[in-house]
Amino acid sequence: MVRTRFAPSPTGYLHIGGLRTALYAYLFAKKNGGKFILRIEDTDQNREVAGAVDIIISALDKAGIHYDEGPIVGGDYGPYVQSERKEIYLKYAQKLLESGDAYCCFCSKERLAEMHEKGATKYDKHCLHLSKQEVQERIAKGEPYVIRQNIPESGTSTYHDEVFGDVTVDFKDLEDNILIKSDGMPTYNFANVIDDHLMGITHCIRGVEYLMSTPKYNLLYDALGWKRPVYIHLQPIMRDSQHKLSKRDGDAGFEDFLRKGFLPHAIVNYIALLGWNPKNNREKLSMDELIESFSIDGLQKSSSIFDETKMRWLNSLYVKEMSAEDFHTAAVPYYNEYYPNKNIDYVYLSELLQSRVEVLSDIKERAAFLDAFDSFDTELFVNKKWKTTVDMAKELIDDCIKATESADLNTALESLAESKGLKKGQVLWIYRIALTGAIATPGGGAEMVKLFGKEEALRRLNAVKKILGA
């Protein structure tokens, strides 16, 4: 059975690149009737952020990426948090020490720093040839040490990657990486191999930054007599042609885009296309369609540039397809944040706005007219296209009030334009400005009266009459 995993470090929010890795692992597992596992790689506890695990789990759930095994849900291969597996790693580190594929290193930070100052690019195997007795004596004295992998000094390693084909690396370019740190915790380089094997991971999907270091992991698999997984390395998502999307640079994570008003699956749909081609030229795909379409041969060798404008467009398609009820439910938090306690029909406001927003945070701009009347500017009556003036507004305001009291507002405004020898557009402009104090509204005068209610509409128009001195 196909088993894939997503193994994030709990160092903050779920980055878009990490979400894509999780998504591809999930899609591949589901396409092949397999299982998707979540494992938390918290071996670097100095960088761990409180609450980050909960954020990651919540983000995956919102994205519709549901793991079969992992923290909370459990499974047959737990625990699924690396800090709870310390004794497991020590057991296999001891096996590597006994076989000579690893060794104890007592070098101080000062010695390592001095090496690099003198131009060394990797560790010099200084402690490799210490006798077993000396090692035991130094450990017995309580001298701090790490366990390093013993990489061959010559030769090459070749392995196959499903995206990049055969990859060959010269051993001389690899360093004897630390497997177990001085505090007894494993490094990523060691723990990921042990866990992937013990959890039965068949396909390892991860970033291309591990492409050239994979031979180190293969040496560990071989030394322990284990079968290597299938490797699938992914090119990075770029924020431009020169720079990767990066947590350190403050590039937005999944939750950031949710706060901006993007819908969860719109984000998932978009990032699925950053590095993968469904080969049917379709851009809008449900999760079921993504699963059905996903294949390794659609993965791209070139990196992709994240285009938020394109994601906004895709999001707008999902917004327009929402039911009126679902859109209103999603919009309410934005009303509460930007325009609370307005005496309006919020359900009708949602009806007016749904076709006019790309992301939900657009509500702030699209509904700004709700506050515009509080600082009414009579100069807004002046419109060069319609040749309207403040004096024209002053002349028409009483008739606008009468039209509002009629049973059919649109007909009354058309009759008003005809009786005054004006164009319909001139009257409609004057009326809408008088009612809202805003140039941009998500509807005309009739829609605004329905939104505010006739009583509030008349209150506004009479207030403008006073401002105009009519």
Coordinates of N, CA and C in Angstrom, one line a residue, residues 92-105 127-128 146-151 176-177 179-180 190 220 223:
Y92 N 18.9 2.9 17.1 CA 19.5 2.7 15.8 C 20.8 3.4 15.6
A93 N 21.0 4.4 16.4 CA 22.3 5.1 16.3 C 23.4 4.1 16.9
Q94 N 23.0 3.4 17.9 CA 23.9 2.4 18.5 C 24.3 1.3 17.5
K95 N 23.3 0.9 16.7 CA 23.6 -0.1 15.6 C 24.6 0.4 14.6
L96 N 24.4 1.7 14.3 CA 25.4 2.3 13.3 C 26.8 2.5 13.9
L97 N 26.8 2.7 15.2 CA 28.1 2.8 15.8 C 28.8 1.4 15.8
E98 N 28.1 0.4 16.0 CA 28.6 -0.9 16.0 C 29.1 -1.4 14.6
S99 N 28.4 -0.9 13.6 CA 28.8 -1.3 12.3 C 29.8 -0.5 11.6
G100 N 30.2 0.6 12.3 CA 31.2 1.6 11.8 C 30.6 2.6 10.8
D101 N 29.3 2.6 10.7 CA 28.7 3.6 9.8 C 28.4 4.9 10.5
A102 N 28.8 5.0 11.8 CA 28.7 6.2 12.6 C 29.8 6.2 13.6
Y103 N 30.1 7.3 14.2 CA 31.1 7.4 15.2 C 30.8 8.6 16.2
C104 N 31.4 8.5 17.3 CA 31.3 9.5 18.3 C 32.3 10.7 18.1
C105 N 31.8 11.9 18.2 CA 32.7 13.1 17.9 C 32.6 14.0 19.1
C127 N 37.6 12.7 14.8 CA 37.3 11.7 15.8 C 37.0 10.3 15.3
L128 N 37.1 10.1 14.0 CA 36.7 8.9 13.4 C 37.6 7.7 14.0
V146 N 28.7 14.2 20.1 CA 27.6 13.9 19.2 C 27.9 12.6 18.4
I147 N 27.0 12.1 17.8 CA 27.2 10.9 16.9 C 27.1 11.4 15.4
R148 N 28.2 11.2 14.7 CA 28.2 11.6 13.3 C 28.1 10.4 12.4
Q149 N 27.5 10.6 11.2 CA 27.5 9.6 10.2 C 28.9 9.5 9.5
N150 N 29.3 8.3 9.2 CA 30.6 8.1 8.6 C 30.4 7.9 7.0
I151 N 30.5 9.0 6.3 CA 30.4 9.1 4.9 C 31.6 8.6 4.2
D176 N 30.1 14.5 7.1 CA 29.7 13.6 8.1 C 28.7 14.3 9.0
N177 N 27.5 14.2 8.6 CA 26.5 15.0 9.4 C 26.2 14.4 10.8
L179 N 24.1 12.9 13.6 CA 22.9 12.1 13.6 C 22.2 12.3 15.0
I180 N 23.0 12.3 16.1 CA 22.5 12.5 17.4 C 23.2 13.7 18.0
F190 N 18.8 12.3 10.5 CA 18.7 10.9 11.0 C 17.2 10.5 11.3
L220 N 22.3 5.5 5.1 CA 21.7 5.0 6.3 C 20.7 3.8 6.1
A223 N 22.9 0.8 5.3 CA 23.6 0.4 6.5 C 22.7 -0.4 7.5

